[in-house]
Coordinates of C-alpha atoms in Angstrom, one line a residue:
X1 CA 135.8 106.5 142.2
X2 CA 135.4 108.9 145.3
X3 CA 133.8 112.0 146.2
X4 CA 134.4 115.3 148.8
X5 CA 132.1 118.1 149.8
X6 CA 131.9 119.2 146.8
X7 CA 134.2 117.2 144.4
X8 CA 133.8 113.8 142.7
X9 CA 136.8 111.9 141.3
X10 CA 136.0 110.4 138.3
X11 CA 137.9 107.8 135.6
X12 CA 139.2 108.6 132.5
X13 CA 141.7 107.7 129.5
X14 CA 144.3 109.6 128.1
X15 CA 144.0 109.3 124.7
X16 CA 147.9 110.3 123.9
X17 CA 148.9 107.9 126.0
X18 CA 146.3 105.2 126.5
X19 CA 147.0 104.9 130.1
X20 CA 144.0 105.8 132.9
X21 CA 144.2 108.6 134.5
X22 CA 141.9 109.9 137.5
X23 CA 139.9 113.9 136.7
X24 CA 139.2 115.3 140.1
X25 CA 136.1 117.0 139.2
X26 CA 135.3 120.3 141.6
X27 CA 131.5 122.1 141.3
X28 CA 132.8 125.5 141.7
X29 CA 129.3 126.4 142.2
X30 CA 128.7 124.5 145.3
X31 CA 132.0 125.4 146.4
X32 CA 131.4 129.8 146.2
X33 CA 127.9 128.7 148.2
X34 CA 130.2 126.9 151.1
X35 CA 132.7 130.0 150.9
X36 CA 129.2 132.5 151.1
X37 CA 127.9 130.7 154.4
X38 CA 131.3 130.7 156.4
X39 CA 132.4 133.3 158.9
X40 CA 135.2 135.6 158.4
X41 CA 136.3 137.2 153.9
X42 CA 134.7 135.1 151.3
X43 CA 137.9 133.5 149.3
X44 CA 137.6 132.7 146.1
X45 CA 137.8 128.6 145.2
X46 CA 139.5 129.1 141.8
X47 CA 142.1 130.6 143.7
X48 CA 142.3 128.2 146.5
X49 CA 142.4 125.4 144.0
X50 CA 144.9 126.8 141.6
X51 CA 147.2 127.4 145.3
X52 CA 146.8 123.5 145.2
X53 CA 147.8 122.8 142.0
X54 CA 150.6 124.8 142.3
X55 CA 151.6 123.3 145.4
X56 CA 151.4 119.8 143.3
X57 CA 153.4 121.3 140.8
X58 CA 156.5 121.1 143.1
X59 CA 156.1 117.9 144.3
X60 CA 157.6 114.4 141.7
X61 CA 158.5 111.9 144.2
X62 CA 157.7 108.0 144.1
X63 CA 155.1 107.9 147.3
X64 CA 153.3 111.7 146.0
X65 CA 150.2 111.3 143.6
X66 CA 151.4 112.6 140.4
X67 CA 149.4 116.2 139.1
X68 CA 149.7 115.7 135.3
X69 CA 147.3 119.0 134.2
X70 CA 144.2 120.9 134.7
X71 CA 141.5 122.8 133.3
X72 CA 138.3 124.9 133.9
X73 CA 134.7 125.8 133.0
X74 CA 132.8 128.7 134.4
X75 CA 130.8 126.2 136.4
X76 CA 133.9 123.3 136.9
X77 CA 137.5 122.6 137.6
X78 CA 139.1 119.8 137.1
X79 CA 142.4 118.0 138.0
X80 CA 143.7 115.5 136.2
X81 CA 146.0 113.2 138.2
X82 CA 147.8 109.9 138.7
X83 CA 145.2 107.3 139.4
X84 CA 145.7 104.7 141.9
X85 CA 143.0 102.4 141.8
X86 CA 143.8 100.5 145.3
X87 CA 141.8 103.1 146.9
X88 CA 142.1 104.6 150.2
X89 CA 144.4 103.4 153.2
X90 CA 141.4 103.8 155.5
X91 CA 139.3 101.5 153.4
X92 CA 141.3 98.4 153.0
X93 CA 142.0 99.6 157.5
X94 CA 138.0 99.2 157.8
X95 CA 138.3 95.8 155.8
X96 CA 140.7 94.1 157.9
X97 CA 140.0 95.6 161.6
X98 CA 144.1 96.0 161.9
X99 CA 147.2 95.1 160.3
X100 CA 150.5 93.5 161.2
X101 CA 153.3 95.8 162.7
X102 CA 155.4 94.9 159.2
X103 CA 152.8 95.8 156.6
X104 CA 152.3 99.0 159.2
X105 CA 156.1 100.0 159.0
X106 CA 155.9 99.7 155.5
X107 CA 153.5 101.8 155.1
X108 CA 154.7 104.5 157.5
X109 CA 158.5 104.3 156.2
X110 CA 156.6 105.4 152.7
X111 CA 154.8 108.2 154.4
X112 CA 157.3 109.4 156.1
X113 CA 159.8 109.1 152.8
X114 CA 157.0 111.8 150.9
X115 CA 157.0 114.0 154.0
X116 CA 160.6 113.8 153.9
X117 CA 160.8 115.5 150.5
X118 CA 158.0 117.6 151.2
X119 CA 159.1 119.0 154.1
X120 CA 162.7 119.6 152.2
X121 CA 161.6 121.4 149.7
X122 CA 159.0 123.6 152.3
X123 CA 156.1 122.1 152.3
X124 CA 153.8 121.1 155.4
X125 CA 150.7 119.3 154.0
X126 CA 148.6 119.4 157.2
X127 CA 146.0 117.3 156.6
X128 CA 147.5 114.1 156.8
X129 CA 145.5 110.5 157.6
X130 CA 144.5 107.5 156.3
X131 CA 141.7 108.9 153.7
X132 CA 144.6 110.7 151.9
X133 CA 147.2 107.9 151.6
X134 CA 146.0 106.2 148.2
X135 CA 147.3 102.5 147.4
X136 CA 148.6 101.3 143.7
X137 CA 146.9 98.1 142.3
X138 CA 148.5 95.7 144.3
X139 CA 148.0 97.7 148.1
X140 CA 151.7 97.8 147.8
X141 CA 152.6 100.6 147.2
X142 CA 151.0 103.9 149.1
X143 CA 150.8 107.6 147.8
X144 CA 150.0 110.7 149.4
X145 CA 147.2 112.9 148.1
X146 CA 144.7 115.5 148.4
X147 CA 146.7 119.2 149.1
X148 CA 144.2 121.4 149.6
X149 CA 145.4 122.6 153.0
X150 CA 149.4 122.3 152.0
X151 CA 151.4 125.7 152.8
X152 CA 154.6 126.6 151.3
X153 CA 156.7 127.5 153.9
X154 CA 159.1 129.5 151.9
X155 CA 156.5 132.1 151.3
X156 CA 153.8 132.0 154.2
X157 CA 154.2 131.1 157.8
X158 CA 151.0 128.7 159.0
X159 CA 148.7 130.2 161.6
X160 CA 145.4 129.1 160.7
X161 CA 143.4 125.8 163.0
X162 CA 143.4 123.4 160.1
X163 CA 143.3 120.0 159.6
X164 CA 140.9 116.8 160.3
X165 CA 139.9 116.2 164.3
X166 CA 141.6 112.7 165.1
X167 CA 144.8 113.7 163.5
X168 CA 145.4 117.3 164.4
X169 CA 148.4 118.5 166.1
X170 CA 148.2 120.1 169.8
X171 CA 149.9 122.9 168.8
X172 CA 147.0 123.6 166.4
X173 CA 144.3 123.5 168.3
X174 CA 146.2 125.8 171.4
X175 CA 146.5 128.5 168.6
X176 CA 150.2 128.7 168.4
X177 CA 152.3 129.2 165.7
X178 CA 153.0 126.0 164.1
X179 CA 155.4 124.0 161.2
X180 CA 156.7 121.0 160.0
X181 CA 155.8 119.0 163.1
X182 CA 151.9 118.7 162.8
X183 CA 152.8 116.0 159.7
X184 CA 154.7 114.4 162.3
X185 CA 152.0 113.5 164.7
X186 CA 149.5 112.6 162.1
X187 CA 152.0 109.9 161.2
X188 CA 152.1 109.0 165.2
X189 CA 148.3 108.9 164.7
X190 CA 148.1 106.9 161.8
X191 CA 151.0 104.2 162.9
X192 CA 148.4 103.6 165.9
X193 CA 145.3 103.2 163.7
X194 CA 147.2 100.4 161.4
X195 CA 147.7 98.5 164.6
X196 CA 145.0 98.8 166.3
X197 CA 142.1 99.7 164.2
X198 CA 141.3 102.8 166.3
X199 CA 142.3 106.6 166.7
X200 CA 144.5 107.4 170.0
X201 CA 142.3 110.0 170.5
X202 CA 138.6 109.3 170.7
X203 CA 135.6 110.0 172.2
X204 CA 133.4 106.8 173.8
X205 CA 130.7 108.3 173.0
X206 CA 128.8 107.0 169.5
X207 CA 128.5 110.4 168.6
X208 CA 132.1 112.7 168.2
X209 CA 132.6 114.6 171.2
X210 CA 135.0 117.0 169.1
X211 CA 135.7 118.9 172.7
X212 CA 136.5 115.7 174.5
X213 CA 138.4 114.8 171.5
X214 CA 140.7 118.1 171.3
X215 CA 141.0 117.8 175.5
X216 CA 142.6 114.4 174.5
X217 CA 145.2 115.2 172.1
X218 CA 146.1 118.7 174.2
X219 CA 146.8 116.5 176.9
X220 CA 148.0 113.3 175.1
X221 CA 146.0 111.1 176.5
X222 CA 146.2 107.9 174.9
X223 CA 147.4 104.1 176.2
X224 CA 148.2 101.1 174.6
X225 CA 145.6 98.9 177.2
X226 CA 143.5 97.4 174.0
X227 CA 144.4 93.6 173.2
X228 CA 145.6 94.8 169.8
X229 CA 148.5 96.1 172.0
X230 CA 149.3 93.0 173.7
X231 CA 151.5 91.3 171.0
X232 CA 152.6 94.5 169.7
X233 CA 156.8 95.1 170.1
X234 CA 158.1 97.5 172.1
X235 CA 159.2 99.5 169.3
X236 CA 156.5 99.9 167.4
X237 CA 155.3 101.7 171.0
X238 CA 158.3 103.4 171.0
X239 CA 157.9 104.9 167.5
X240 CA 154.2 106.2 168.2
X241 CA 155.0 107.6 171.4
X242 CA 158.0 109.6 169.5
X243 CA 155.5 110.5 166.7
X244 CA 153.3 112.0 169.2
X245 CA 155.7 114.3 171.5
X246 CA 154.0 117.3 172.5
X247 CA 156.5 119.5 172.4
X248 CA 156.9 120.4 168.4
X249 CA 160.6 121.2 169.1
X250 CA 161.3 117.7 170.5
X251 CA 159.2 115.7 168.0
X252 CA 162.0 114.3 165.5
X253 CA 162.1 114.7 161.4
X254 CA 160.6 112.8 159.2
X255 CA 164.4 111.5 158.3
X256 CA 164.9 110.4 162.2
X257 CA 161.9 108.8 162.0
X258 CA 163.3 106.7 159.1
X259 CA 165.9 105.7 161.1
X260 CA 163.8 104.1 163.9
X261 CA 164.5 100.6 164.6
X262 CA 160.4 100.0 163.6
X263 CA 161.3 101.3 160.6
X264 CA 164.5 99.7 159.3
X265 CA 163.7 96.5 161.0
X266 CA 160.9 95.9 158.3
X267 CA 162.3 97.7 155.7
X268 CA 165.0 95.4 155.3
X269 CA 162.2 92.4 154.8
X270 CA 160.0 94.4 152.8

């Protein structure tokens, strides 16, 4: 179904139930090698893997991929969890070039609904984008997944420059102290992919220019000049450019966000 650095999601049937089910599958083996070659105290994967389960553990909410249970070899660990076999948002993004601003409100007002919960109950998952937002069978219904860089707030304060380059916060990459926010401005990031079928924040290069990437977002430097955004409403402008304050003290919630006109105007046609 999917793979990661050193994962592979794989099908399966519960046999209880009947019903499919997806087993992330992690090669623990691969994963201590990645920890070996990295700077700074080796940390052990079991540990950083059971930290993500736990997190899961906390989260049952409508638009969060459901953790139903989990086991391990000496050489394996695997995750069972809800499977959603739409696939990723990014790949049905790549298939269509753009979508409409509805379908992109919906979208976002689910997002923003699971970071609403998660953030109420303390937890930033800071690594939000369009690879981690799952869709049900009929690309409906969209699901946030993958916590392997979520922090509880309630029992550690986030310090560390984490994340994925086109979606990261400023405030991560100027090494300050950071919260809740970052989630915010990967929504702002995401909302302006949907429409226009490209990051904010990019390099024109074909290669990544990571440092003329990160120069971007410290500056927020972004426009709406494509022709994508010539048809585009003034609130769905609006809601990005909130999305993607600098300041983390004067970017809004997750539940004012809800409330945006771009938001609610859709939601009552959705």
């Amino acid at each position: 179904m999917g793979h990661g650095g050193f994962s592979i999601v794989r099908k399966a049937v519960d046999k209880e139930k009947g019903s499919l089910v997806a087993i992330k599958v992690i090669d623990l083996v691969a994963a201590r090698e990645r920890e070996a070659d990295e700077e700074g105290p080796v940390v052990d994967p079991v540990s950083e893997i059971e930290d993500e389960i736990g997190m899961m553990k906390l989260l049952n909410h409508p638009n969060i991929v459901q953790y139903y249970d989990s086991f391990c070899t000496p050489l394996k660990y695997y995750i069972v969890l809800e499977m959603l076999p739409g696939g990723e948002l990014l790949e049905l993004l790549n298939e269509q070039g753009t979508f409409s601003s509805a379908l992109s409100s919906n979208y976002m007002r689910q997002v923003l609904q699971a970071i609403q919960y998660m953030h109420n109950v303390g937890i930033v998952h800071r690594d939000l984008k369009l690879e981690n937002l799952l869709l049900d069978e009929t690309k409906s219904i969209v699901k946030v997944s993958d916590f392997g860089l979520s922090i509880n707030m309630n029992v550690e304060t986030p310090s560390k420059c984490v994340g994925s380059i086109f979606y990261v916060a400023p405030e991560v990459l100027i090494d300050e102290s950071y919260g809740s926010g970052v989630d915010i401005w990967s929504v702002g990031v995401m909302a302006f992919m949907l429409i226009s079928g490209s990051p904010p924040f990019d390099a024109p290069d074909e290669e990544e220019n990571n440092m003329e990437i990160f120069e971007k977002i410290c500056k927020v430097e972004y426009s709406f000049e494509a022709p994508e955004w010539e048809n585009t409403e003034e609130q769905t402008k609006q809601f990005i450019q909130l999305a993607l304050t600098k300041e983390p003290s004067e970017r809004p919630t997750a539940s004012a966000l809800l409330q945006h006109p771009w938001i609610l105007s859709h939601a009552q046609n959705s």
